[in-house]
Short mmCIF file of C-alpha atoms and ligand atoms in Angstrom, two decimals:
data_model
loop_
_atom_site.label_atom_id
_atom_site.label_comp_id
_atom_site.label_asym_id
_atom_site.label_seq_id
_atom_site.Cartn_x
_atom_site.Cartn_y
_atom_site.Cartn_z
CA UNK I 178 122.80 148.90 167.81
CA UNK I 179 119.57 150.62 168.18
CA UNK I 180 117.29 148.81 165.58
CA UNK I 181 115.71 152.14 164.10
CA UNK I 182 119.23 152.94 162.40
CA UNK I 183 119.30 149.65 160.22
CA UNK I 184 117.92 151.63 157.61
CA UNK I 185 120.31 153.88 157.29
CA UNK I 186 123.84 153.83 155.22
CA UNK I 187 127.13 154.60 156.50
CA UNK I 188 126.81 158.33 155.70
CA UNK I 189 123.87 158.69 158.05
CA UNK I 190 125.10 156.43 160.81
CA UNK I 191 128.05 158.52 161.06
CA UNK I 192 126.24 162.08 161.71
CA UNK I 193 123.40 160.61 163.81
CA UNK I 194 123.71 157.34 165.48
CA UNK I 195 123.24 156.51 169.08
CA UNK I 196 122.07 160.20 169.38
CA UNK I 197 119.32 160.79 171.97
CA UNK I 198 117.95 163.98 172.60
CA UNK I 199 116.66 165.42 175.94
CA UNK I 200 114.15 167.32 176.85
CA UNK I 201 116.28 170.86 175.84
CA UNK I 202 116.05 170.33 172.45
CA UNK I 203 119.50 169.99 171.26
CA UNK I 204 120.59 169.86 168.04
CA UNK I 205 124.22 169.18 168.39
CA UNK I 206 125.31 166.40 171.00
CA UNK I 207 125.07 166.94 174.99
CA UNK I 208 128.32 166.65 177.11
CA UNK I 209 127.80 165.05 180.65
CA UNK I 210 130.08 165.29 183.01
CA UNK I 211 128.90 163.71 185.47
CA UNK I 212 130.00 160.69 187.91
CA UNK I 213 127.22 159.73 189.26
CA UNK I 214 123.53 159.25 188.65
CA UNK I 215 120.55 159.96 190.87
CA UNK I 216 117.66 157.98 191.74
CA UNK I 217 113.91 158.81 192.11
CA UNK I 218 113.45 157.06 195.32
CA UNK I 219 115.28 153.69 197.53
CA UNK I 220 113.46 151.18 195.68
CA UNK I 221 114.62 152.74 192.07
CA UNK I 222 118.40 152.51 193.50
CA UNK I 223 117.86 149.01 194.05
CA UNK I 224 116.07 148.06 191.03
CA UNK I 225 119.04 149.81 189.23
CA UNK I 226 121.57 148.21 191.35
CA UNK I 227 120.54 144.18 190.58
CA UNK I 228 119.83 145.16 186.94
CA UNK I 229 116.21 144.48 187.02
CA UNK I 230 116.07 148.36 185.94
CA UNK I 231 118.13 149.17 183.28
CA UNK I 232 119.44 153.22 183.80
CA UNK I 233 122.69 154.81 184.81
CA UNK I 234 124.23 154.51 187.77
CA UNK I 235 127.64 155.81 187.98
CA UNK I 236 129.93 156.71 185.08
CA UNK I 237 132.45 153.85 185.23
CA UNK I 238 129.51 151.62 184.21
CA UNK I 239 127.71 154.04 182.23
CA UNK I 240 127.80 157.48 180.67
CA UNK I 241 125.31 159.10 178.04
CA UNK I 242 127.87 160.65 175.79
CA UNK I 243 130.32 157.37 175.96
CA UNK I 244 126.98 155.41 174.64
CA UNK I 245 126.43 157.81 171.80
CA UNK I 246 130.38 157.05 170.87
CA UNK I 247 129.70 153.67 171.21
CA UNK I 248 126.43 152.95 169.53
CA UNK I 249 127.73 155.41 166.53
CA UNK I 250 131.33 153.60 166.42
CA UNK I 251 129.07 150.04 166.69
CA UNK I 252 126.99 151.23 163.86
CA UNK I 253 129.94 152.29 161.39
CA UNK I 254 132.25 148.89 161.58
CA UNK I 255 128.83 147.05 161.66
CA UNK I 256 129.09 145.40 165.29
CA UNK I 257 126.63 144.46 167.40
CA UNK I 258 128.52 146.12 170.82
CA UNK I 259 130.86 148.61 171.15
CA UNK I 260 132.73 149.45 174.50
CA UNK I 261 134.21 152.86 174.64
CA UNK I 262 138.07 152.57 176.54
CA UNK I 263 140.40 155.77 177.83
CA UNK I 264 142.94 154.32 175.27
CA UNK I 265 143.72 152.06 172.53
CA UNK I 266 146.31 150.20 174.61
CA UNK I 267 143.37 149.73 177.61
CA UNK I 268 141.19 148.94 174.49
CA UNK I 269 143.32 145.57 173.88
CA UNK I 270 144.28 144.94 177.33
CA UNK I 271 140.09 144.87 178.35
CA UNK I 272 140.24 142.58 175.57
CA UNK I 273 142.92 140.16 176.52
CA UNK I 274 142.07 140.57 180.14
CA UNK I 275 138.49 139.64 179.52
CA UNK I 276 138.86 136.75 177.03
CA UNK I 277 141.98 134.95 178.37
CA UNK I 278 143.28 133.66 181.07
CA UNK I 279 146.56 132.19 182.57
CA UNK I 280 147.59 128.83 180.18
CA UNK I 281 145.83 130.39 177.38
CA UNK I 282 147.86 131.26 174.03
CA UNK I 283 147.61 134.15 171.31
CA UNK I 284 149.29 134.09 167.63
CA UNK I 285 149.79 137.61 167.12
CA UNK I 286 151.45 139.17 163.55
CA UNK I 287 155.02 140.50 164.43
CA UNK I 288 154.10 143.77 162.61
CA UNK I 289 152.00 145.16 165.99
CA UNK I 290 152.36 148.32 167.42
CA UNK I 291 154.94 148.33 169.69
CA UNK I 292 153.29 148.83 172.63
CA UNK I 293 151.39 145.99 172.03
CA UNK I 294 154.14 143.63 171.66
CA UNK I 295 155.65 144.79 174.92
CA UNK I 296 152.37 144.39 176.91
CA UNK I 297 151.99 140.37 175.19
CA UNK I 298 155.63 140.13 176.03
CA UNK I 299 156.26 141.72 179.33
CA UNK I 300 152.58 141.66 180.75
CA UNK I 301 150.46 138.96 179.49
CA UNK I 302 153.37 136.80 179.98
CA UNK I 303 153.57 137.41 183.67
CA UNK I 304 150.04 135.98 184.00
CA UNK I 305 151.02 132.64 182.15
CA UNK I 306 149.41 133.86 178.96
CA UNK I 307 152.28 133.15 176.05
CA UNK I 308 152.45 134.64 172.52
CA UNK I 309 154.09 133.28 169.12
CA UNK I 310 154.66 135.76 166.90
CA UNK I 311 154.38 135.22 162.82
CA UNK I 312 155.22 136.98 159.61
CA UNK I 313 151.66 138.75 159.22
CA UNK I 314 151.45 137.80 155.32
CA UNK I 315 152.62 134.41 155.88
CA UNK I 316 149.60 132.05 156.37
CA UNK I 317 151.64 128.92 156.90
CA UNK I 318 153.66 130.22 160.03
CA UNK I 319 149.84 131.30 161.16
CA UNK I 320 149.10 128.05 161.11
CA UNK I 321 152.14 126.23 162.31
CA UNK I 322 152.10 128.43 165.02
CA UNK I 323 148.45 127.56 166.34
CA UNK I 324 148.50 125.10 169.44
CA UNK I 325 145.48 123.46 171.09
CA UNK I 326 145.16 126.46 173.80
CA UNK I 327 145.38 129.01 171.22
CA UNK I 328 142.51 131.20 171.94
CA UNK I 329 142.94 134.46 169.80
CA UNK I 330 144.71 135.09 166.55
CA UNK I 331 145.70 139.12 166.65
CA UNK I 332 146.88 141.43 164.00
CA UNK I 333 146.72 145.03 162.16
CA UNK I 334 146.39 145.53 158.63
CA UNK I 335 147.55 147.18 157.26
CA UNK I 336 151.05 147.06 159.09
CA UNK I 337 152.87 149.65 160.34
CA UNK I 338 154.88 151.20 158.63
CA UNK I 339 155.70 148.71 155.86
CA UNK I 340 151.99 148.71 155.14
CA UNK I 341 151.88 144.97 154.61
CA UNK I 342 148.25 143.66 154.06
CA UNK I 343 146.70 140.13 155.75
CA UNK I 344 143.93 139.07 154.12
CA UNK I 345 140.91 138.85 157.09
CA UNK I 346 138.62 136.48 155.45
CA UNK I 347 141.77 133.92 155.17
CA UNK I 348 142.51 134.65 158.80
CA UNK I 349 138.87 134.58 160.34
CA UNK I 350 138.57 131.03 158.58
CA UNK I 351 141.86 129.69 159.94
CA UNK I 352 141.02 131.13 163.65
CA UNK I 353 137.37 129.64 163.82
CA UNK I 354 138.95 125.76 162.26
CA UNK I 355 140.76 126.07 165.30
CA UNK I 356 138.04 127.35 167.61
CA UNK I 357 140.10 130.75 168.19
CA UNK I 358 138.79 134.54 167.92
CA UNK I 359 139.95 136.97 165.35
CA UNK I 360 141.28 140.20 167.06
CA UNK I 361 142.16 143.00 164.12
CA UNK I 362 143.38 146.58 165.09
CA UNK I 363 141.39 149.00 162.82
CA UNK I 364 142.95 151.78 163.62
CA UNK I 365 144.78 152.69 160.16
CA UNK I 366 141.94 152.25 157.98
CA UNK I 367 138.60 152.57 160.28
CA UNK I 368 135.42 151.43 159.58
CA UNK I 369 135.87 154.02 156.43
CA UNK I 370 138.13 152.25 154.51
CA UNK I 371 137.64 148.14 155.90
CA UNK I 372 134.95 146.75 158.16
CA UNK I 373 136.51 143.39 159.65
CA UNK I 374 133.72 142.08 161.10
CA UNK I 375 131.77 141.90 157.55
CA UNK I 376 135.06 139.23 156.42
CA UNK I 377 134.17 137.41 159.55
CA UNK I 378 136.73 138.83 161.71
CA UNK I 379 135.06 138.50 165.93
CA UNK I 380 136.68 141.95 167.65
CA UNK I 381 137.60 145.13 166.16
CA UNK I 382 139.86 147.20 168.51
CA UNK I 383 140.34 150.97 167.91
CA UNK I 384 142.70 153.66 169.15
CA UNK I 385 140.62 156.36 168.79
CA UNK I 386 143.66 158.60 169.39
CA UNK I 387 144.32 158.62 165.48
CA UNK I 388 141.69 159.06 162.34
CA UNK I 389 138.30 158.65 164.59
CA UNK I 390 139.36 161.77 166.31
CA UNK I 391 141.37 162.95 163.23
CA UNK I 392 143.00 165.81 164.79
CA UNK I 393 145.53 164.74 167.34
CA UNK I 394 143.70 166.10 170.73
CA UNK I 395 142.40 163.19 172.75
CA UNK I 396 143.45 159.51 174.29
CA UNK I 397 140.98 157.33 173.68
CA UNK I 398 140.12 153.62 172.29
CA UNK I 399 137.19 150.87 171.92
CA UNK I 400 136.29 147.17 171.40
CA UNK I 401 133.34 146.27 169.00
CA UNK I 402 132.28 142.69 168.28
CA UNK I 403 129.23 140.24 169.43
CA UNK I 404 127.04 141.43 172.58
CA UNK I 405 128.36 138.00 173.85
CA UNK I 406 131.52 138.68 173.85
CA UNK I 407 132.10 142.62 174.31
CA UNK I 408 128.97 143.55 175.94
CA UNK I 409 129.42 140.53 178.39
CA UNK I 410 133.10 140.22 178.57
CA UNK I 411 135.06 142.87 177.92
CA UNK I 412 132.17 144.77 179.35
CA UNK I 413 132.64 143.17 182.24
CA UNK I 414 136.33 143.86 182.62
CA UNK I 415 135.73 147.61 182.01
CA UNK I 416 133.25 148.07 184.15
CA UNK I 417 135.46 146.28 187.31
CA UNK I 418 138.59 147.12 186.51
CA UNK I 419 137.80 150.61 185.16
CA UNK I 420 139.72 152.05 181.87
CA UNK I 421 136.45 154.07 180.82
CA UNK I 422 136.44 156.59 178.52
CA UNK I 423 136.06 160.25 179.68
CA UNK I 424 132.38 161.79 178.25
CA UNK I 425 134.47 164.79 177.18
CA UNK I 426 137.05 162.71 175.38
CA UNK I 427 133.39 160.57 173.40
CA UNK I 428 131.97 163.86 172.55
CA UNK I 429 135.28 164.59 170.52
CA UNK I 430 135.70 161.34 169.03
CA UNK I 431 131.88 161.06 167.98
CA UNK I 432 132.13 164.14 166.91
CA UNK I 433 135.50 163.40 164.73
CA UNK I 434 132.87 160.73 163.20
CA UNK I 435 130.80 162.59 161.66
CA UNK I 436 133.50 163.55 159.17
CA UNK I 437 135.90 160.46 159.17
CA UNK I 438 134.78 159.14 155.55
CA UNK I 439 135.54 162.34 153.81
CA UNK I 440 138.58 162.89 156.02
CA UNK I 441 139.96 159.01 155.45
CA UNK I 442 139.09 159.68 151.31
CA UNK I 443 140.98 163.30 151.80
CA UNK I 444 143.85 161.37 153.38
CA UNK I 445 144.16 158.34 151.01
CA UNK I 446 144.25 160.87 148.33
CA UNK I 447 147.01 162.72 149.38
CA UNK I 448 148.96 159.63 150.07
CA UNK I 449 148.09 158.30 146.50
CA UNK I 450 149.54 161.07 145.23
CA UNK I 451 152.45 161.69 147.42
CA UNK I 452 153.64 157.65 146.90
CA UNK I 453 153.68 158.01 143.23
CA UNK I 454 155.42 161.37 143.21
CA UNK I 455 158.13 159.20 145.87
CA UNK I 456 158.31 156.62 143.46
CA UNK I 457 159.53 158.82 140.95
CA UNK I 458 162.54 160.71 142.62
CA UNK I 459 165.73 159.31 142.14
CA UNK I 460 167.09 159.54 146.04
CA UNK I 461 164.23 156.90 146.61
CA UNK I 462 164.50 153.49 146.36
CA UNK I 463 161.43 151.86 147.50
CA UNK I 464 158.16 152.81 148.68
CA UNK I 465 155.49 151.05 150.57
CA UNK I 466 152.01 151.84 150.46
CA UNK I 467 149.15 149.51 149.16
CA UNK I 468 147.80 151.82 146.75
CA UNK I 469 151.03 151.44 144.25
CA UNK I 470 150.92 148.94 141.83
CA UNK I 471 154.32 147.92 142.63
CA UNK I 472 152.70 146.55 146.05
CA UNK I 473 153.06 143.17 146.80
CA UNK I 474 149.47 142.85 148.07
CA UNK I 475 147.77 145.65 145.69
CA UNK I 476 144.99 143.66 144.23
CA UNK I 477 144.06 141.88 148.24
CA UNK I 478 144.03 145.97 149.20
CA UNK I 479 142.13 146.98 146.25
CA UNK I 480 139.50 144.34 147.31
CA UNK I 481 139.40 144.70 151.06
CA UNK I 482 139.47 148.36 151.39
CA UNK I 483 137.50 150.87 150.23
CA UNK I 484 140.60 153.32 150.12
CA UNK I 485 144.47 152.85 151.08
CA UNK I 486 144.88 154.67 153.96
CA UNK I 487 146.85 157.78 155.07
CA UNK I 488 150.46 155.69 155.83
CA UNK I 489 153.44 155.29 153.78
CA UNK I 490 156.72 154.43 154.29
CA UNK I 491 160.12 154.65 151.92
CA UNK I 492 163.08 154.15 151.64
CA UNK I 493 165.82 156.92 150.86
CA UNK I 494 169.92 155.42 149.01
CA UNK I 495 172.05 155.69 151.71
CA UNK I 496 171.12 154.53 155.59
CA UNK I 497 170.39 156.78 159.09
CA UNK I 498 172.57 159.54 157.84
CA UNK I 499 170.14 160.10 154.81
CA UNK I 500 167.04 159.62 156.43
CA UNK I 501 167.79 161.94 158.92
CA UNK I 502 169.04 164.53 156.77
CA UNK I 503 165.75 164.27 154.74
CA UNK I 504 163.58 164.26 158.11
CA UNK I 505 165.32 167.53 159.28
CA UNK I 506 165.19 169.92 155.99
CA UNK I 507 161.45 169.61 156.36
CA UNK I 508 160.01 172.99 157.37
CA UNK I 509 156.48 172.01 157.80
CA UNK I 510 155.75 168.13 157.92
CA UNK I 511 155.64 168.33 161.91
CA UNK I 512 158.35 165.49 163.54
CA UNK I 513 156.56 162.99 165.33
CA UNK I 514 155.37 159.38 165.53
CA UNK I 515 151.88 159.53 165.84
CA UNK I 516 149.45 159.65 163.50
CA UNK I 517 145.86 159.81 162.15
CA UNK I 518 146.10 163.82 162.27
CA UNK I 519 145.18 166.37 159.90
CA UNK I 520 148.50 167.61 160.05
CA UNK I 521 151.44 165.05 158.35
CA UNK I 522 153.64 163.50 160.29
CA UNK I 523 157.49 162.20 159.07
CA UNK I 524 159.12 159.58 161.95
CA UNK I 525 162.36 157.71 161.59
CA UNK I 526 161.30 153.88 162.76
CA UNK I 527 164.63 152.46 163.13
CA UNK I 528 165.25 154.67 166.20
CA UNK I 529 161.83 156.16 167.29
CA UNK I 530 158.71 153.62 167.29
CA UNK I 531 161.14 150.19 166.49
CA UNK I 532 164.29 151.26 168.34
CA UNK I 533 163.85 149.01 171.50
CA UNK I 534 163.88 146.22 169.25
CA UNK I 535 167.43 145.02 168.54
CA UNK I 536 169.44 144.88 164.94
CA UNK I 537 168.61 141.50 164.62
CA UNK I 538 164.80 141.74 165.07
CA UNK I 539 164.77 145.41 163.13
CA UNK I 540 166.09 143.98 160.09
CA UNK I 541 163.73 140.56 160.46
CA UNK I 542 160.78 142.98 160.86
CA UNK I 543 162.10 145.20 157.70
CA UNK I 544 162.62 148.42 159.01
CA UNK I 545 165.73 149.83 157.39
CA UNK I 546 167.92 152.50 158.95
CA UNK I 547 167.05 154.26 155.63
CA UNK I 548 163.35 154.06 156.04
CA UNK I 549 160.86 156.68 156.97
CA UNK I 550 157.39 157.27 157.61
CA UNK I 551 154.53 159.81 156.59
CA UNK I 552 151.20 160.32 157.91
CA UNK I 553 149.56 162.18 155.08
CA UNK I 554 147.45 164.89 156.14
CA UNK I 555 145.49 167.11 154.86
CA UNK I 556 147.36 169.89 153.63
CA UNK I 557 147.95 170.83 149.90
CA UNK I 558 149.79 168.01 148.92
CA UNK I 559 152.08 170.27 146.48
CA UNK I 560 153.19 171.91 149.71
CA UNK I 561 153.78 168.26 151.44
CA UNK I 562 156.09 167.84 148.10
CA UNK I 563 157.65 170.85 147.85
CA UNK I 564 158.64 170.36 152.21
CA UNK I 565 160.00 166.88 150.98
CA UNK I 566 161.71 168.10 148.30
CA UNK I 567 164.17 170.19 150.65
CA UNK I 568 165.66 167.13 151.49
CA UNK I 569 165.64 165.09 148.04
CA UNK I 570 167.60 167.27 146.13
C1 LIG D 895 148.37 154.19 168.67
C2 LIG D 895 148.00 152.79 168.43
C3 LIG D 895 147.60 151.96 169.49
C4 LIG D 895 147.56 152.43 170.91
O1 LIG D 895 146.60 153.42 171.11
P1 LIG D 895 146.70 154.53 172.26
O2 LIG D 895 145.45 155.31 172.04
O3 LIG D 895 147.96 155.30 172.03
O4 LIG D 895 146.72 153.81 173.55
C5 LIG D 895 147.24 150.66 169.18
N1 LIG D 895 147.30 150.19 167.93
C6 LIG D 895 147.70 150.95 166.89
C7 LIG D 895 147.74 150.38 165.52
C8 LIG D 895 148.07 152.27 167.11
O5 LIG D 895 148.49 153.02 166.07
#
């Protein structure tokens, strides 16, 4: 991070970091589209070209807009280096491609997105990199599972959707006694809500799909950590192998971060309210979110996060039937299974985002055919309610 911004709080890093104005004056952030850079003369190209000039070159390497993403998003979760990726999932791949190789072993919590599991199960696998997958709240099966070649400990918290919570500080400790890297996905609570790094976690990954862009309109993702590591590394990788970030896609997200605290407060409000009213209606019988008492890891959240996040999950009496019927009288809760939008989102698990998994490994994972997800957004919540309530009755 540019030194000049270590005086500033959160608040201020998120309107104006990594900003740079030109010579027009601008007060709102430059877009440039461009691929390639030009040079004042030969011997400028080639002192660009061997790195004894630093400057842009071409836009997989480099891109003014993509920096101001990256030094902004670096600045917020408190990282040293930030490398902006077209996508969450090329986000973690940079990173495992980068920091791994073939004989090398991850522990990874089994409550991942499921995209991720596939690519540690059908792709990393392929290159002799194996995975053991734990019980993300279980710190003795973390630590069975360790080997000697273990080289990165991965997981998201909270989980998705039971909304399960690891404690980082626990898990940063156990990885470095074993001389392995802490990988956390940020992407439900953003550097808003939890900043890994500070509980000595060594890469944040983001898909800034969800709450850095905040209103569902662009692919996107990123890897913060040590300049050692993701500006030399992962760096590396991206700038080879070439899952960059589009400059039009940056200026959205690091735009959507200029309001992300007082969106990710909005949303954990919302979902405050919306779990207790849940907890009270008699067709439910459990919900999961961190911010309810009744949550196993309540007083861990309450210390880790600054707010609970936007996800919950419940349970309806019955099984598919139910949760289905509930799911389709909604009138304005739009059906899908992504999240981090304004707009709320309701998605059945069992047979959307967790139905490649078997019976078997559903119910060892938790999700119910009775249980359903909500992205809270940011509409009146008595209206979320009253669109749930259709179905309750
Ligand atoms: C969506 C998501 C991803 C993947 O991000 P894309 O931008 O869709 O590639 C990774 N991790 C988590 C937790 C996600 O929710």
């Amino acid at each position: 991070m540019n030194d000049e911004f270590d005086q500033y709080n959160f608040d201020t890093l998120a309107v104006r970091a990594g900003q740079i104005r030109t010579g027009e004056s601008e007060q709102s952030e430059p877009i440039f589209p461009t691929s390639s850079y030009v040079f004042g003369n030969a011997a400028e190209a080639a002192a660009r070209f061997s790195g004894d000039e630093p400057g842009n070159i071409y836009s997989r390497f480099s891109n003014p807009t993509v920096r101001t993403f990256e030094q902004r998003l670096a600045a917020l979760e408190g990282g040293e280096r930030c490398v902006a990726t077209s996508s969450g999932m090329s986000a973690i791949l940079s990173t495992f491609m980068a920091l791994l190789q073939s004989g090398d072993h991850i522990v990874s919590s089994r409550a991942i997105f499921g995209t991720t599991s596939v690519m540690l199960n059908n792709y990393m696998a392929k290159f002799g990199v194996e995975t053991s997958f734990v019980d993300l709240v279980d710190l003795n099966a973390w630590r069975d599972a360790i080997k000697p070649n273990t080289k990165l400990l991965f997981l998201e918290t909270p989980s998705n959707p039971l909304t399960e919570v690891a404690d980082i500080k626990v898990m940063a400790e156990l990885a470095h006694q074993h001389g392995a890297l802490l990988v956390v996905d940020n992407c439900f609570c953003t550097p808003a809500l939890q900043r890994p790094l500070e509980l000595g976690a060594d890469i944040v990954i983001h898909s800034a799909t969800k709450y850095l862009d905040g209103q569902g309109r662009c692919i996107g993702g990123a890897v913060v950590g040590k300049e050692d590591v993701v500006g030399a590394d992962v760096y590396g990788f991206l700038r080879t192998c070439g899952p960059t970030m589009s400059p039009f896609n940056a200026w959205v997200f690091l735009k959507g971060l200029e309001t992300l605290r007082l969106r990710m407060e909005a949303h954990c409000r919302n979902a405050q309210i919306l779990a207790e009213w849940l907890e009270a209606q008699s067709a439910v019988t459990r919900v999961n979110y961190p911010g309810l008492t009744s949550h196993p890891q309540h007083e861990l959240a309450a210390r880790q996060q600054k707010g609970f996040g936007g996800v919950l999950s419940f349970e309806v009496a019955g099984g598919k039937a139910e949760a289905w019927a509930l799911i389709d009288a909604t009138q304005m809760v739009s059906i899908t299974a992504n999240l981090g939008d304004t707009k709320s989102t309701i998605t059945h698990p069992a047979t959307t985002t967790h139905g490649r998994l078997t019976p078997e490994q559903r119910s060892d994972a938790g999700i119910s055919d009775s249980l359903i997800r909500i992205a809270v957004g940011l509409e009146d919540i008595e209206d979320i309610k009253a669109d749930l309530l259709r179905g309750l009755g």
